[in-house]
């Protein structure tokens, strides 16, 4: 059985091979933060999604591709359009089905992020802004980051992801809050409320 740690380690390996415009990024040397951020996300997934994405990573490795490079390259459509034009020929072309599923997923996750921001404003203020339209060269938004990441996933993983998001909506769950709860606990806090109180005081 594929574990979440297997996925995080596979991502880290590909992340180490991503070349940034300004040289190596500091986050590429911060395993501890990377581990917490990524594991928190995958803890909110089901086992089928975790396994499917791990297979995407392994398939990319076998084919000499790098899904982490693809993720950041797709983001550049919004953050660095001219650079993106140069990279676009090296990126996979998503199917119309995949693009529609991603659009549907992003719509829900933006709403979840807005709910998180409303419920935990101090905690949210320490993370990414929600909307692509608010970026103004001040960092990458959650929406842009999510689009880039989803475009790097395989078609099968996106199908599973979309079905899971729909399931969460039907159950009244907010995956953004669940991810932040996991992040809080992996960072040594008792709960997401504990983090909110901490940031209110600082």
XYZ file of N, CA, C and O in Angstrom:
808
model
N 0.840 -1.206 0.000
C 0.000 0.000 0.000
C 0.874 1.256 0.000
O 1.864 1.342 0.720
N 0.505 2.215 -0.825
C 1.242 3.475 -0.917
C 0.915 4.348 0.291
O -0.247 4.535 0.625
N 1.941 4.860 0.939
C 1.726 5.745 2.082
C 1.864 7.202 1.651
O 2.453 7.505 0.601
N 1.333 8.091 2.469
C 1.465 9.524 2.205
C 2.937 9.929 2.195
O 3.368 10.740 1.373
N 3.722 9.339 3.078
C 5.151 9.655 3.110
C 5.830 9.279 1.795
O 6.753 9.974 1.351
N 5.381 8.194 1.163
C 5.936 7.811 -0.140
C 5.691 8.915 -1.165
O 6.570 9.250 -1.964
N 4.494 9.481 -1.122
C 4.130 10.544 -2.068
C 4.959 11.803 -1.803
O 5.500 12.414 -2.730
N 5.066 12.188 -0.545
C 5.813 13.405 -0.203
C 7.282 13.261 -0.606
O 7.886 14.192 -1.155
N 7.864 12.098 -0.366
C 9.274 11.872 -0.734
C 9.461 11.901 -2.245
O 10.457 12.437 -2.742
N 8.500 11.340 -2.973
C 8.580 11.357 -4.437
C 8.468 12.786 -4.966
O 9.173 13.172 -5.913
N 7.591 13.579 -4.364
C 7.469 14.993 -4.749
C 8.758 15.743 -4.447
O 9.229 16.552 -5.251
N 9.302 15.508 -3.266
C 10.527 16.198 -2.852
C 11.660 15.924 -3.840
O 12.413 16.836 -4.197
N 11.765 14.691 -4.273
C 12.802 14.317 -5.230
C 12.662 15.112 -6.520
O 13.640 15.628 -7.060
N 11.419 15.246 -7.010
C 11.209 16.016 -8.237
C 11.365 17.513 -7.982
O 11.856 18.252 -8.842
N 10.970 17.960 -6.793
C 11.108 19.375 -6.431
C 12.571 19.809 -6.451
O 12.884 20.942 -6.829
N 13.460 18.904 -6.053
C 14.881 19.229 -6.032
C 15.442 19.490 -7.425
O 16.475 20.141 -7.581
N 14.752 19.013 -8.435
C 15.232 19.141 -9.808
C 14.616 20.323 -10.555
O 14.914 20.542 -11.721
N 13.773 21.081 -9.866
C 13.147 22.256 -10.497
C 14.125 23.421 -10.465
O 14.661 23.776 -9.413
N 14.353 24.007 -11.629
C 15.250 25.166 -11.724
C 14.415 26.441 -11.760
O 13.559 26.607 -12.623
N 14.688 27.344 -10.825
C 13.953 28.611 -10.756
C 14.671 29.698 -11.534
O 15.889 29.650 -11.720
N 13.913 30.700 -11.951
C 14.491 31.808 -12.721
C 15.607 32.509 -11.967
O 16.621 32.874 -12.522
N 15.422 32.690 -10.656
C 16.417 33.420 -9.867
C 17.385 32.508 -9.137
O 18.017 32.908 -8.166
N 17.503 31.255 -9.595
C 18.361 30.306 -8.897
C 17.544 29.455 -7.938
O 16.327 29.558 -7.862
N 18.208 28.640 -7.182
C 17.547 27.714 -6.268
C 16.752 28.480 -5.210
O 17.241 29.413 -4.582
N 15.497 28.066 -5.009
C 14.631 28.719 -4.021
C 14.937 28.195 -2.627
O 15.292 27.022 -2.454
N 14.779 29.053 -1.622
C 15.071 28.658 -0.246
C 14.196 27.492 0.209
O 14.624 26.645 0.995
N 12.953 27.438 -0.299
C 12.043 26.361 0.109
C 12.524 24.993 -0.373
O 12.113 23.962 0.171
N 13.414 24.978 -1.374
C 13.943 23.712 -1.858
C 14.953 23.098 -0.875
O 15.362 21.956 -1.041
N 15.349 23.885 0.118
C 16.257 23.391 1.150
C 15.562 23.207 2.491
O 16.208 22.962 3.510
N 14.232 23.343 2.490
C 13.489 23.265 3.749
C 12.570 22.040 3.736
O 11.366 22.147 3.519
N 13.160 20.888 3.983
C 12.402 19.633 3.975
C 11.295 19.635 5.021
O 10.178 19.178 4.752
N 11.587 20.134 6.221
C 10.607 20.088 7.311
C 9.319 20.819 6.937
O 8.212 20.301 7.141
N 9.451 22.019 6.386
C 8.265 22.789 5.995
C 7.545 22.114 4.829
O 6.313 22.024 4.808
N 8.318 21.634 3.868
C 7.741 20.953 2.716
C 6.933 19.736 3.178
O 5.793 19.529 2.736
N 7.498 18.978 4.086
C 6.853 17.764 4.586
C 5.523 18.089 5.266
O 4.502 17.442 5.005
N 5.516 19.113 6.110
C 4.289 19.493 6.817
C 3.221 19.983 5.839
O 2.056 19.573 5.904
N 3.627 20.846 4.910
C 2.667 21.419 3.962
C 2.039 20.337 3.078
O 0.820 20.284 2.899
N 2.889 19.469 2.542
C 2.391 18.471 1.610
C 1.626 17.343 2.317
O 0.574 16.915 1.861
N 2.151 16.878 3.452
C 1.464 15.810 4.173
C 0.095 16.286 4.654
O -0.880 15.518 4.625
N 0.012 17.536 5.075
C -1.270 18.088 5.520
C -2.312 17.997 4.425
O -3.485 17.671 4.671
N -1.887 18.281 3.208
C -2.822 18.213 2.080
C -3.266 16.779 1.834
O -4.466 16.496 1.716
N -2.316 15.856 1.776
C -2.657 14.482 1.427
C -3.432 13.768 2.530
O -4.163 12.823 2.262
N -3.291 14.217 3.773
C -4.071 13.644 4.874
C -5.565 13.914 4.706
O -6.397 13.200 5.263
N -5.888 14.936 3.937
C -7.302 15.270 3.697
C -7.881 14.511 2.506
O -9.067 14.633 2.213
N -7.037 13.735 1.811
C -7.479 12.947 0.666
C -7.897 11.546 1.098
O -7.612 11.130 2.224
N -8.518 10.796 0.177
C -8.757 9.379 0.439
C -7.606 8.546 -0.155
O -6.784 9.061 -0.925
N -7.550 7.277 0.222
C -6.423 6.421 -0.179
C -6.319 6.266 -1.696
O -5.219 6.183 -2.246
N -7.454 6.222 -2.360
C -7.465 6.051 -3.818
C -6.797 7.226 -4.523
O -6.027 7.051 -5.473
N -7.050 8.431 -4.040
C -6.425 9.623 -4.610
C -4.920 9.620 -4.382
O -4.139 9.941 -5.288
N -4.518 9.269 -3.164
C -3.091 9.229 -2.827
C -2.352 8.245 -3.738
O -1.300 8.569 -4.296
N -2.928 7.065 -3.914
C -2.304 6.047 -4.759
C -2.234 6.492 -6.214
O -1.217 6.313 -6.892
N -3.312 7.086 -6.704
C -3.364 7.540 -8.093
C -2.317 8.621 -8.360
O -1.612 8.590 -9.381
N -2.194 9.571 -7.441
C -1.215 10.640 -7.636
C 0.212 10.100 -7.550
O 1.096 10.533 -8.302
N 0.449 9.145 -6.658
C 1.778 8.531 -6.577
C 2.129 7.877 -7.916
O 3.270 7.997 -8.397
N 1.170 7.226 -8.525
C 1.400 6.608 -9.836
C 1.707 7.666 -10.895
O 2.531 7.440 -11.787
N 1.042 8.818 -10.794
C 1.354 9.936 -11.710
C 2.820 10.335 -11.572
O 3.522 10.546 -12.569
N 3.278 10.455 -10.323
C 4.666 10.858 -10.061
C 5.649 9.828 -10.600
O 6.676 10.175 -11.201
N 5.355 8.554 -10.383
C 6.238 7.485 -10.851
C 6.252 7.402 -12.379
O 7.300 7.192 -12.998
N 5.092 7.587 -12.989
C 5.005 7.554 -14.454
C 5.806 8.707 -15.056
O 6.535 8.526 -16.042
N 5.693 9.873 -14.436
C 6.448 11.027 -14.915
C 7.947 10.762 -14.818
O 8.715 11.068 -15.746
N 8.365 10.183 -13.707
C 9.787 9.874 -13.510
C 10.297 8.921 -14.581
O 11.372 9.114 -15.160
N 9.523 7.900 -14.880
C 9.898 6.915 -15.899
C 9.999 7.551 -17.283
O 10.820 7.146 -18.109
N 9.167 8.567 -17.517
C 9.135 9.228 -18.826
C 10.091 10.419 -18.918
O 10.131 11.108 -19.937
N 10.845 10.654 -17.842
C 11.776 11.777 -17.831
C 11.100 13.122 -17.666
O 11.649 14.159 -18.040
N 9.891 13.100 -17.096
C 9.152 14.339 -16.852
C 9.207 14.695 -15.368
O 9.628 13.899 -14.541
N 8.754 15.888 -15.038
C 8.791 16.366 -13.657
C 7.487 17.107 -13.363
O 7.256 18.205 -13.880
N 6.626 16.491 -12.549
C 5.323 17.097 -12.269
C 5.431 18.372 -11.450
O 4.571 19.248 -11.543
N 6.479 18.495 -10.636
C 6.649 19.723 -9.866
C 7.040 20.876 -10.784
O 6.577 22.006 -10.613
N 7.881 20.594 -11.783
C 8.203 21.609 -12.788
C 6.932 22.027 -13.513
O 6.679 23.220 -13.725
N 6.115 21.044 -13.899
C 4.888 21.355 -14.639
C 3.951 22.220 -13.797
O 3.339 23.170 -14.300
N 3.846 21.902 -12.513
C 2.968 22.680 -11.626
C 3.363 24.155 -11.630
O 2.524 25.035 -11.855
N 4.640 24.430 -11.383
C 5.090 25.829 -11.312
C 5.063 26.498 -12.678
O 4.806 27.710 -12.779
N 5.297 25.736 -13.719
C 5.227 26.308 -15.066
C 3.795 26.723 -15.408
O 3.573 27.807 -15.960
N 2.826 25.871 -15.079
C 1.420 26.220 -15.350
C 1.001 27.469 -14.567
O 0.208 28.276 -15.047
N 1.511 27.632 -13.350
C 1.198 28.828 -12.557
C 1.654 30.106 -13.264
O 1.046 31.165 -13.128
N 2.747 29.988 -14.013
C 3.340 31.169 -14.643
C 2.452 31.770 -15.729
O 2.683 32.890 -16.163
N 1.421 31.039 -16.135
C 0.449 31.616 -17.070
C -0.145 32.878 -16.459
O -0.500 33.826 -17.178
N -0.255 32.891 -15.123
C -0.855 34.021 -14.401
C 0.193 34.920 -13.753
O -0.008 36.127 -13.655
N 1.304 34.323 -13.303
C 2.292 35.105 -12.563
C 3.403 35.671 -13.442
O 4.026 36.661 -13.091
N 3.668 35.028 -14.584
C 4.735 35.481 -15.484
C 4.379 35.062 -16.919
O 4.984 34.138 -17.481
N 3.401 35.720 -17.527
C 2.874 35.318 -18.838
C 3.914 35.182 -19.946
O 3.826 34.259 -20.767
N 4.890 36.079 -19.968
C 5.903 36.017 -21.027
C 6.780 34.777 -20.874
O 7.142 34.124 -21.862
N 7.155 34.466 -19.633
C 7.947 33.265 -19.365
C 7.139 32.012 -19.692
O 7.675 31.015 -20.190
N 5.847 32.080 -19.402
C 4.980 30.929 -19.658
C 4.952 30.597 -21.151
O 4.939 29.412 -21.525
N 4.936 31.602 -21.996
C 4.907 31.372 -23.439
C 6.106 30.532 -23.889
O 5.990 29.699 -24.796
N 7.247 30.739 -23.236
C 8.458 29.987 -23.594
C 8.369 28.536 -23.116
O 8.921 27.633 -23.738
N 7.687 28.328 -21.993
C 7.598 26.983 -21.410
C 6.437 26.162 -21.962
O 6.463 24.933 -21.907
N 5.439 26.842 -22.483
C 4.206 26.165 -22.921
C 4.444 24.983 -23.864
O 3.781 23.942 -23.736
N 5.386 25.087 -24.831
C 5.615 23.956 -25.735
C 6.095 22.687 -25.030
O 5.978 21.581 -25.591
N 6.615 22.817 -23.818
C 7.135 21.662 -23.084
C 6.113 21.064 -22.121
O 6.402 20.074 -21.447
N 4.931 21.670 -22.070
C 3.908 21.233 -21.118
C 2.831 20.395 -21.804
O 2.510 20.628 -22.972
N 2.254 19.442 -21.086
C 1.170 18.638 -21.669
C -0.064 19.501 -21.916
O -0.310 20.471 -21.197
N -0.827 19.137 -22.934
C -2.052 19.871 -23.260
C -3.230 19.148 -22.599
O -3.519 17.998 -22.930
N -3.898 19.814 -21.653
C -5.016 19.153 -20.966
C -6.217 18.968 -21.870
O -6.486 19.795 -22.739
N -6.930 17.873 -21.661
C -8.159 17.627 -22.431
C -9.247 18.600 -21.989
O -9.154 19.217 -20.917
N -10.277 18.719 -22.808
C -11.394 19.587 -22.449
C -12.086 19.079 -21.187
O -12.529 19.866 -20.353
N -12.163 17.760 -21.054
C -12.759 17.156 -19.858
C -11.970 17.557 -18.612
O -12.548 17.958 -17.594
N -10.653 17.453 -18.682
C -9.801 17.797 -17.548
C -9.942 19.277 -17.193
O -10.063 19.633 -16.018
N -9.965 20.136 -18.192
C -10.092 21.578 -17.943
C -11.414 21.905 -17.257
O -11.459 22.747 -16.359
N -12.489 21.226 -17.664
C -13.793 21.487 -17.055
C -13.825 21.000 -15.610
O -14.346 21.689 -14.726
N -13.256 19.815 -15.351
C -13.218 19.295 -13.983
C -12.408 20.215 -13.081
O -12.793 20.481 -11.941
N -11.283 20.712 -13.589
C -10.453 21.629 -12.804
C -11.216 22.914 -12.506
O -11.176 23.426 -11.377
N -11.927 23.416 -13.480
C -12.739 24.625 -13.276
C -13.756 24.401 -12.161
O -13.939 25.264 -11.285
N -14.401 23.231 -12.176
C -15.400 22.901 -11.156
C -14.756 22.779 -9.770
O -15.303 23.255 -8.769
N -13.595 22.115 -9.710
C -12.879 21.935 -8.444
C -12.453 23.273 -7.866
O -12.655 23.556 -6.679
N -11.868 24.112 -8.701
C -11.351 25.405 -8.248
C -12.480 26.279 -7.697
O -12.312 26.956 -6.670
N -13.626 26.257 -8.361
C -14.771 27.050 -7.903
C -15.143 26.691 -6.463
O -15.357 27.577 -5.626
N -15.174 25.392 -6.157
C -15.516 24.943 -4.805
C -14.403 25.282 -3.824
O -14.664 25.789 -2.720
N -13.152 25.043 -4.223
C -12.053 25.263 -3.286
C -11.806 26.739 -2.991
O -11.359 27.080 -1.896
N -12.105 27.593 -3.935
C -12.027 29.034 -3.667
C -13.065 29.410 -2.616
O -12.793 30.168 -1.682
N -14.259 28.842 -2.753
C -15.312 29.093 -1.759
C -14.889 28.583 -0.387
O -15.078 29.259 0.627
N -14.280 27.390 -0.344
C -13.788 26.843 0.926
C -12.728 27.758 1.538
O -12.710 27.986 2.742
N -11.843 28.264 0.692
C -10.783 29.156 1.181
C -11.365 30.451 1.732
O -10.884 30.989 2.734
N -12.404 30.949 1.096
C -13.077 32.156 1.582
C -13.714 31.892 2.948
O -13.669 32.757 3.836
N -14.297 30.702 3.116
C -14.906 30.332 4.395
C -13.845 30.203 5.483
O -14.059 30.620 6.627
N -12.709 29.621 5.118
C -11.597 29.500 6.066
C -11.108 30.886 6.490
O -10.891 31.155 7.676
N -10.965 31.775 5.531
C -10.494 33.134 5.800
C -11.449 33.870 6.732
O -11.025 34.625 7.608
N -12.738 33.628 6.547
C -13.757 34.275 7.385
C -13.749 33.710 8.802
O -13.899 34.455 9.785
N -13.562 32.385 8.923
C -13.603 31.729 10.228
C -12.314 31.878 11.022
O -12.330 31.936 12.254
N -11.182 31.934 10.302
C -9.872 32.001 10.960
C -9.015 33.090 10.313
O -8.005 32.817 9.665
N -9.414 34.357 10.477
C -8.737 35.451 9.775
C -7.260 35.619 10.118
O -6.445 35.929 9.236
N -6.899 35.408 11.375
C -5.494 35.577 11.765
C -4.622 34.496 11.125
O -3.540 34.784 10.593
N -5.092 33.270 11.186
C -4.372 32.142 10.583
C -4.294 32.326 9.067
O -3.235 32.166 8.452
N -5.406 32.697 8.458
C -5.458 32.872 7.008
C -4.531 33.982 6.532
O -3.944 33.891 5.447
N -4.369 35.015 7.346
C -3.532 36.158 6.950
C -2.061 35.782 6.818
O -1.287 36.510 6.187
N -1.659 34.642 7.400
C -0.272 34.194 7.316
C -0.026 33.315 6.093
O 1.093 32.858 5.876
N -1.064 33.074 5.311
C -0.918 32.227 4.130
C -1.128 32.994 2.841
O -1.048 34.228 2.809
N -1.413 32.271 1.781
C -1.613 32.885 0.466
C -2.934 33.648 0.404
O -3.902 33.276 1.060
N -2.979 34.704 -0.403
C -4.245 35.350 -0.716
C -5.086 34.344 -1.495
O -4.562 33.397 -2.091
N -6.382 34.535 -1.510
C -7.267 33.532 -2.115
C -7.323 33.641 -3.632
O -7.163 32.657 -4.343
N -7.553 34.833 -4.156
C -7.918 34.985 -5.565
C -6.762 35.397 -6.471
O -5.954 36.262 -6.117
N -6.751 34.814 -7.667
C -5.774 35.188 -8.690
C -5.862 36.679 -9.000
O -4.846 37.352 -9.197
N -7.064 37.213 -9.017
C -7.281 38.628 -9.364
C -6.666 39.593 -8.355
O -6.509 40.780 -8.638
N -6.303 39.097 -7.167
C -5.739 39.968 -6.131
C -4.214 39.924 -6.065
O -3.615 40.561 -5.198
N -3.567 39.192 -6.967
C -2.124 38.966 -6.833
C -1.282 40.239 -6.968
O -0.489 40.555 -6.098
N -1.429 40.959 -8.065
C -0.693 42.208 -8.260
C 0.799 42.054 -7.954
O 1.409 42.885 -7.283
N 1.398 40.966 -8.403
C 2.840 40.728 -8.234
C 3.266 40.656 -6.767
O 4.417 40.880 -6.430
N 2.349 40.364 -5.895
C 2.660 40.296 -4.455
C 2.677 38.854 -3.956
O 2.417 38.588 -2.802
N 2.959 37.923 -4.838
C 2.967 36.524 -4.440
C 1.877 35.751 -5.163
O 0.950 36.341 -5.730
N 1.987 34.461 -5.133
C 1.051 33.595 -5.839
C -0.158 33.288 -4.966
O -0.008 32.911 -3.808
N -1.323 33.455 -5.523
C -2.561 33.202 -4.771
C -2.837 31.710 -4.646
O -2.297 30.883 -5.389
N -3.718 31.372 -3.723
C -4.165 29.990 -3.560
C -4.820 29.492 -4.848
O -4.625 28.353 -5.273
N -5.605 30.345 -5.497
C -6.311 29.948 -6.713
C -5.332 29.604 -7.831
O -5.462 28.559 -8.492
N -4.342 30.452 -8.040
C -3.334 30.205 -9.076
C -2.535 28.952 -8.770
O -2.277 28.122 -9.646
N -2.137 28.798 -7.513
C -1.359 27.631 -7.097
C -2.161 26.348 -7.339
O -1.643 25.355 -7.862
N -3.443 26.380 -6.984
C -4.302 25.216 -7.148
C -4.462 24.843 -8.618
O -4.376 23.660 -8.986
N -4.677 25.823 -9.465
C -4.819 25.554 -10.904
C -3.560 24.885 -11.437
O -3.614 23.874 -12.154
N -2.394 25.439 -11.083
C -1.133 24.862 -11.537
C -0.960 23.434 -11.066
O -0.558 22.550 -11.832
N -1.293 23.198 -9.804
C -1.141 21.860 -9.246
C -2.086 20.867 -9.911
O -1.683 19.759 -10.289
N -3.341 21.233 -10.063
C -4.314 20.322 -10.668
C -3.951 19.992 -12.114
O -4.146 18.860 -12.568
N -3.421 20.948 -12.836
C -3.024 20.702 -14.226
C -1.871 19.707 -14.320
O -1.693 19.052 -15.347
N -1.109 19.569 -13.243
C 0.016 18.628 -13.257
C -0.426 17.198 -12.950
O 0.316 16.247 -13.207
N -1.627 17.026 -12.417
C -2.134 15.690 -12.091
C -2.567 14.946 -13.353
O -2.988 15.559 -14.336
N -2.521 13.623 -13.282
C -3.024 12.813 -14.383
C -4.541 12.885 -14.473
O -5.221 13.249 -13.506
N -5.069 12.529 -15.615
C -6.522 12.601 -15.847
C -7.300 11.752 -14.827
O -8.331 12.170 -14.303
N -6.784 10.554 -14.546
C -7.466 9.682 -13.591
C -7.505 10.272 -12.198
O -8.521 10.163 -11.493
N -6.418 10.915 -11.798
C -6.355 11.554 -10.477
C -7.337 12.707 -10.393
O -8.006 12.896 -9.368
N -7.456 13.462 -11.466
C -8.410 14.578 -11.502
C -9.846 14.072 -11.399
O -10.680 14.674 -10.707
N -10.146 12.961 -12.059
C -11.491 12.369 -11.963
C -11.799 12.014 -10.510
O -12.880 12.302 -9.997
N -10.842 11.381 -9.832
C -11.018 11.007 -8.426
C -11.145 12.247 -7.543
O -11.968 12.293 -6.621
N -10.332 13.248 -7.827
C -10.323 14.487 -7.045
C -11.683 15.193 -7.160
O -12.257 15.626 -6.149
N -12.184 15.276 -8.381
C -13.472 15.957 -8.607
C -14.606 15.233 -7.889
O -15.480 15.868 -7.281
N -14.571 13.905 -7.932
C -15.599 13.122 -7.255
C -15.512 13.307 -5.740
O -16.536 13.397 -5.050
N -14.298 13.411 -5.245
C -14.093 13.579 -3.801
C -14.564 14.961 -3.336
O -15.178 15.088 -2.264
N -14.281 15.977 -4.117
C -14.738 17.333 -3.796
C -16.261 17.363 -3.749
O -16.857 17.953 -2.837
N -16.897 16.710 -4.716
C -18.361 16.644 -4.739
C -18.885 15.944 -3.481
O -19.862 16.381 -2.870
N -18.213 14.879 -3.092
C -18.583 14.132 -1.889
C -18.454 15.010 -0.646
O -19.320 14.998 0.233
N -17.369 15.771 -0.570
C -17.159 16.677 0.570
C -18.264 17.715 0.659
O -18.765 18.018 1.750
N -18.648 18.270 -0.486
C -19.724 19.268 -0.524
C -21.019 18.649 -0.010
O -21.732 19.253 0.809
N -21.315 17.444 -0.469
C -22.546 16.765 -0.051
C -22.551 16.479 1.445
O -23.603 16.471 2.084
N -21.353 16.259 2.022
C -21.229 15.958 3.448
C -21.056 17.209 4.308
O -20.959 17.125 5.529
N -21.009 18.378 3.648
C -20.843 19.631 4.381
C -19.443 19.823 4.929
O -19.246 20.560 5.900
N -18.469 19.170 4.298
C -17.074 19.284 4.737
C -16.360 20.396 3.977
O -16.699 20.708 2.845
N -15.362 20.992 4.618
C -14.525 22.015 3.994
C -13.092 21.490 4.010
O -12.442 21.463 5.049
N -12.592 21.064 2.853
C -11.269 20.444 2.791
C -10.156 21.432 3.140
O -9.122 21.037 3.676
N -10.354 22.703 2.846
C -9.348 23.703 3.201
C -9.160 23.751 4.712
O -8.028 23.763 5.211
N -10.243 23.750 5.444
C -10.163 23.767 6.909
C -9.548 22.466 7.423
O -8.739 22.479 8.360
N -9.885 21.347 6.785
C -9.309 20.066 7.200
C -7.797 20.052 6.998
O -7.041 19.577 7.857
N -7.341 20.572 5.864
C -5.900 20.637 5.589
C -5.203 21.509 6.630
O -4.146 21.148 7.175
N -5.794 22.653 6.952
C -5.191 23.564 7.928
C -5.197 22.967 9.329
O -4.312 23.250 10.135
N -6.190 22.154 9.621
C -6.224 21.457 10.912
C -5.056 20.474 11.006
O -4.354 20.421 12.026
N -4.841 19.723 9.937
C -3.701 18.797 9.907
C -2.376 19.563 10.019
O -1.459 19.147 10.729
N -2.304 20.685 9.325
C -1.096 21.497 9.342
C -0.808 22.014 10.751
O 0.341 22.019 11.205
N -1.859 22.437 11.425
C -1.715 22.937 12.791
C -1.133 21.855 13.703
O -0.173 22.091 14.450
N -1.686 20.654 13.615
C -1.246 19.571 14.499
C 0.161 19.094 14.158
O 0.962 18.803 15.058
N 0.488 19.017 12.865
C 1.838 18.617 12.471
C 2.876 19.669 12.867
O 4.057 19.363 13.008
N 2.404 20.908 13.060
C 3.305 21.999 13.469
C 3.414 22.133 14.984
O 4.082 23.032 15.486
N 2.725 21.253 15.712
C 2.849 21.230 17.167
C 1.733 21.912 17.934
O 1.800 22.018 19.163
N 0.706 22.379 17.238
C -0.436 23.004 17.910
C -1.487 21.945 18.244
O -1.519 20.874 17.640
N -2.360 22.265 19.179
C -3.409 21.323 19.570
C -4.546 21.286 18.555
O -5.174 20.246 18.359
N -4.808 22.428 17.939
C -5.937 22.515 17.011
C -5.799 23.752 16.138
O -4.929 24.605 16.361
N -6.698 23.869 15.182
C -6.719 25.041 14.316
C -7.084 26.296 15.120
O -6.591 27.391 14.848
N -7.929 26.121 16.137
C -8.303 27.244 17.010
C -7.093 27.738 17.807
O -6.941 28.941 18.057
N -6.246 26.798 18.188
C -5.022 27.126 18.914
C -4.108 28.001 18.067
O -3.512 28.974 18.550
N -4.007 27.679 16.782
C -3.199 28.485 15.856
C -3.797 29.881 15.712
O -3.085 30.888 15.738
N -5.113 29.948 15.576
C -5.792 31.242 15.420
C -5.511 32.136 16.618
O -5.172 33.322 16.452
N -5.613 31.584 17.815
C -5.353 32.368 19.026
C -3.903 32.812 19.098
O -3.606 33.934 19.514
N -3.000 31.945 18.682
C -1.570 32.280 18.685
C -1.300 33.478 17.779
O -0.599 34.424 18.171
N -1.841 33.450 16.553
C -1.591 34.533 15.609
C -2.331 35.813 15.973
O -1.912 36.910 15.584
N -3.411 35.698 16.693
C -4.104 36.899 17.179
C -3.234 37.659 18.182
O -3.317 38.881 18.289
N -2.411 36.913 18.916
C -1.575 37.526 19.947
C -0.248 38.048 19.394
O 0.448 38.800 20.080
N 0.103 37.652 18.167
C 1.412 38.040 17.619
C 1.284 39.027 16.468
O 0.209 39.311 16.010
